[in-house]
XYZ file of C-alpha atoms in Angstrom:
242
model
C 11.690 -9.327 -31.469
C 9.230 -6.873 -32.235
C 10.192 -2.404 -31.827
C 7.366 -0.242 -32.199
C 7.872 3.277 -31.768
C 6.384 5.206 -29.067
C 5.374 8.620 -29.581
C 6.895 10.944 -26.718
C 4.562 13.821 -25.096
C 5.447 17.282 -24.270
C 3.245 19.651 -22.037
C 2.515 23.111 -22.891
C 1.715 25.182 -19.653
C -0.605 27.768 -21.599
C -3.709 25.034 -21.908
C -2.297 22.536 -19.867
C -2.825 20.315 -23.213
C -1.069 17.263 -24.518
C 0.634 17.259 -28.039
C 2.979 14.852 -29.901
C 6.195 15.065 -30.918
C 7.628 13.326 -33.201
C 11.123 14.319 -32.764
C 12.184 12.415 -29.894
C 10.507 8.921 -30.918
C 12.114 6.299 -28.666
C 11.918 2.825 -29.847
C 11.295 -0.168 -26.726
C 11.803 -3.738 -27.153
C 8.583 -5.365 -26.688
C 9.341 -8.916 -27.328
C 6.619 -11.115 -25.046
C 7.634 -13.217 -22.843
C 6.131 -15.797 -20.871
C 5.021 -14.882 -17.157
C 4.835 -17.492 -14.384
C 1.236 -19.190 -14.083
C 1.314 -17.290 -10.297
C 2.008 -13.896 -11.151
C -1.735 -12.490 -11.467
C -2.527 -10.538 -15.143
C -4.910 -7.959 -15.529
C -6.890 -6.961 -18.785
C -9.393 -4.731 -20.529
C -12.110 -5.753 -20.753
C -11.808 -9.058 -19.859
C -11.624 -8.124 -16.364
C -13.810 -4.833 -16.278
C -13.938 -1.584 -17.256
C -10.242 0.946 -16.974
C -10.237 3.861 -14.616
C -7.082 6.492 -14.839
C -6.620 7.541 -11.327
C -4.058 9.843 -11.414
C -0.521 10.083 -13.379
C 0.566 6.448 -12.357
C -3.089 4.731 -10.861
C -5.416 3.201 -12.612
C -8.076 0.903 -12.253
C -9.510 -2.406 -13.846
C -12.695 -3.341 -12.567
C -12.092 -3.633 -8.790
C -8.629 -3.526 -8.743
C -6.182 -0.762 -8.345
C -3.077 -0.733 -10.258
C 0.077 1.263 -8.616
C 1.990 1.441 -12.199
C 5.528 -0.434 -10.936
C 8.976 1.810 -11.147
C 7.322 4.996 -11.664
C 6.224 7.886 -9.790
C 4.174 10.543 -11.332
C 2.991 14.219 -10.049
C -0.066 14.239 -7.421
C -3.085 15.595 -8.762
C -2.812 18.668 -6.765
C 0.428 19.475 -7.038
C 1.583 22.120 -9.347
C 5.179 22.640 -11.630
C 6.665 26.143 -13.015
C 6.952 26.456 -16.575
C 9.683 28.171 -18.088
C 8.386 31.698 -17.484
C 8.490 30.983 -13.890
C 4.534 30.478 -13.836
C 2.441 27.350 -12.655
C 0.965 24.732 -14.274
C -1.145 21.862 -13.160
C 1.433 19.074 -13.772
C -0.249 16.689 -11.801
C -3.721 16.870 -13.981
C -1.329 16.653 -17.277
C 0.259 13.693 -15.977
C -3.119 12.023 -15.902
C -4.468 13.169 -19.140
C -0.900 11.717 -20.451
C -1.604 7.944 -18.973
C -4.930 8.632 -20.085
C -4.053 9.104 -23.955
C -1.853 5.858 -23.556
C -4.035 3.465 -21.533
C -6.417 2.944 -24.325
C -8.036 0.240 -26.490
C -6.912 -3.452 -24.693
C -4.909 -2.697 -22.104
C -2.866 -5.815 -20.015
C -1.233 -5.369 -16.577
C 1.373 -8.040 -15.635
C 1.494 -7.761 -11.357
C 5.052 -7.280 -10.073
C 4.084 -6.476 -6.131
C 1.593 -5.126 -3.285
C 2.386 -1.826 -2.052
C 1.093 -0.881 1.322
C -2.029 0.229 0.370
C -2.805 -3.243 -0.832
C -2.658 -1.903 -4.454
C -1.331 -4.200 -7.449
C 2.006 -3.341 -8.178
C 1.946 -3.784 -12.170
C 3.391 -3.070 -15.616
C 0.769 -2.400 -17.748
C 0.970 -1.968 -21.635
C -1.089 -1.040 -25.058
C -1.076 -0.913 -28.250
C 1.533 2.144 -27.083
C 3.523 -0.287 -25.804
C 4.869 -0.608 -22.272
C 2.640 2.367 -20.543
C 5.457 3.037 -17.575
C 8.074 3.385 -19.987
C 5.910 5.984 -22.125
C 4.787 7.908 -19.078
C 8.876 8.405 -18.046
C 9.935 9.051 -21.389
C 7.333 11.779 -22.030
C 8.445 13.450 -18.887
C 4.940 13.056 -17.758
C 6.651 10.616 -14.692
C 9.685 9.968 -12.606
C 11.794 6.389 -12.378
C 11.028 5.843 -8.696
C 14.335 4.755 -8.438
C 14.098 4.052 -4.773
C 11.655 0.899 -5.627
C 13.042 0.012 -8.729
C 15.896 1.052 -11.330
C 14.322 -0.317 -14.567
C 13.299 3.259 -16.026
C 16.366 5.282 -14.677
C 18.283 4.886 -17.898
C 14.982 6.764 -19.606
C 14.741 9.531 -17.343
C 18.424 10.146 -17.905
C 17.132 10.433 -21.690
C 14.025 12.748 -20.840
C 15.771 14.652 -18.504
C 18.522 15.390 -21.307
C 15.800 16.205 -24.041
C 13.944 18.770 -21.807
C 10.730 16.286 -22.280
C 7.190 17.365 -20.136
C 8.200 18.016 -16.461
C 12.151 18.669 -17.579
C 11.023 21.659 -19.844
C 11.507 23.853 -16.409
C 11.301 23.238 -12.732
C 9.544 20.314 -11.525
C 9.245 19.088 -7.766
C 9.750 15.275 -7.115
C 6.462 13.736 -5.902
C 8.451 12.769 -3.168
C 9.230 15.773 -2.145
C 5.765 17.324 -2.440
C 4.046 14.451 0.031
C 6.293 15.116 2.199
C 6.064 18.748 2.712
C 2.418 18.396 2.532
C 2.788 16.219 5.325
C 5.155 18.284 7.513
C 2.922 20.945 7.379
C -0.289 18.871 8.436
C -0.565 19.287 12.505
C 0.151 15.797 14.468
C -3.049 13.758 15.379
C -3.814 12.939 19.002
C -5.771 9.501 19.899
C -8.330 9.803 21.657
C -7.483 8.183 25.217
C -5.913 4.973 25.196
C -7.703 4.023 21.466
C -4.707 4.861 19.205
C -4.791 2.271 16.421
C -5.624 4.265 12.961
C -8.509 3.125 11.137
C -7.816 3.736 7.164
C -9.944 3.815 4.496
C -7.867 3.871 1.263
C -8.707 2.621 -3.043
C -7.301 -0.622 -0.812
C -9.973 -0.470 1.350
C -10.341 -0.454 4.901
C -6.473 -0.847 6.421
C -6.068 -0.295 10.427
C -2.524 0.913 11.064
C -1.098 0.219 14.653
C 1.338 2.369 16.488
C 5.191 2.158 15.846
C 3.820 0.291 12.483
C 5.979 1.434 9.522
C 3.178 3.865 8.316
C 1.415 4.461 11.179
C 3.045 7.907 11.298
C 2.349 9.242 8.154
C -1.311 7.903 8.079
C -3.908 10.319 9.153
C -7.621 9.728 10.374
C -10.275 11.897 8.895
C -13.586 11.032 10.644
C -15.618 13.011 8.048
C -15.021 10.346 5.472
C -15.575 7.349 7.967
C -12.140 6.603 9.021
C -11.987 6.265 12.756
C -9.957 5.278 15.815
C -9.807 1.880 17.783
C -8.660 0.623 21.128
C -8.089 -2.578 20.165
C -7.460 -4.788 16.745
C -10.428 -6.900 17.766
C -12.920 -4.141 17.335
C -11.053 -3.354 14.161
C -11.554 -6.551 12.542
C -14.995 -7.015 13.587
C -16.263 -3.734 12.158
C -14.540 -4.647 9.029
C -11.143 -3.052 8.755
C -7.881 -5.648 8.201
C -4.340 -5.053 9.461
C -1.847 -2.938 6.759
C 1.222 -4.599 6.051
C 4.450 -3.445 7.783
């Protein structure tokens, strides 16, 4: 069994910088273990260059990597420090997976989320990357997906780590009052199947599909509507899943 310690991160509002702490070092069992020749592994470089998306997406080459069991700010949104003023928590977050995704970094693929994303755990010489991210406070445990980093939330929460340090809105929360406020789309005519373009590519969505209703078409960027999932396929988009 081999323990290497992980260096927790703590946010300070003023510059919106990363530093160290040493204090709260947690210490994760990172004894290997041998995946199933199926389940599809992912590394730097060997399979291109890494992108850091946002606070829990990255990128290896081609492929994007929805980090499994966490769920990080959006790069928009914004937290309150504890003075009461704002911060861009969602930009920190990033900078945080940034700092840990470094040097050879290997992604072991749990899933596919909707998006057609790999669903991964990814580590580096920091160890397991999700872990580090929810330790910091710089992510949540998306416990509704998965409970394998509630137990270090609990921890972070306790210590007052990154986003615990004052008041923090779930990601959750913040998609979906950005989406309550966003005005409901009308087809045009009888052509109501949602034509997607996402880091998954191009995903058509068809009505009472499970995200039909919280997908949204925006023309400028070449999304667009169909009347029918022949004329989807054939100008290149492919059905979503669910």
């Amino acid at each position: 069994m081999t323990l290497l310690p992980i260096e927790t991160v703590e946010a300070v509002s003023d510059r919106n910088t990363v530093l160290p702490s040493s204090s709260n070092s947690l210490r994760l069992d990172l004894t290997a273990t041998e995946e199933p020749a199926e389940v599809a592994i992912l590394t730097t470089p060997d399979n291109g260059a890494l992108r850091v998306i946002d606070g829990d997406t990255l990128a290896i080459g081609e492929t994007r990597i929805r980090l499994y069991g966490i769920d990080a700010p959006e790069l928009s949104q914004s937290c309150s420090d504890m003075r009461g003023q704002d911060w861009a928590c969602g930009q920190w977050s990033k900078a945080v997976l940034a700092k840990l995704a470094v040097g050879s970094v290997r992604c072991v693929a749990r899933d596919t989320d909707r998006y057609g994303r790999t669903v991964a755990v990814c580590t580096s010489k920091a160890g397991d990357i999700n872990a580090a991210l929810v330790a910091s406070g710089a992510a949540y445990a998306y416990a509704k997906y998965a409970r394998d980093y509630v137990a270090l939330e609990e921890v972070a929460r306790a210590e007052g780590q990154g986003l615990w340090r004052a008041g923090a809105q779930a990601p959750s929360a913040y998609r979906a009052e950005k989406r309550g406020a966003q005005p409901e789309q009308t087809p045009p005519g009888a052509c109501a199947i949602k034509g997607n373009i996402s880091g998954s590519g191009k995903l058509y969505h068809l009505p009472g599909g499970r995200w039909y209703g919280g997908t949204r078409i925006n023309e400028a960027q070449g999304e667009r509507w169909f009347c029918s999932e022949d004329e989807a396929r054939a100008a290149g988009w492919r059905k979503a899943q669910g």
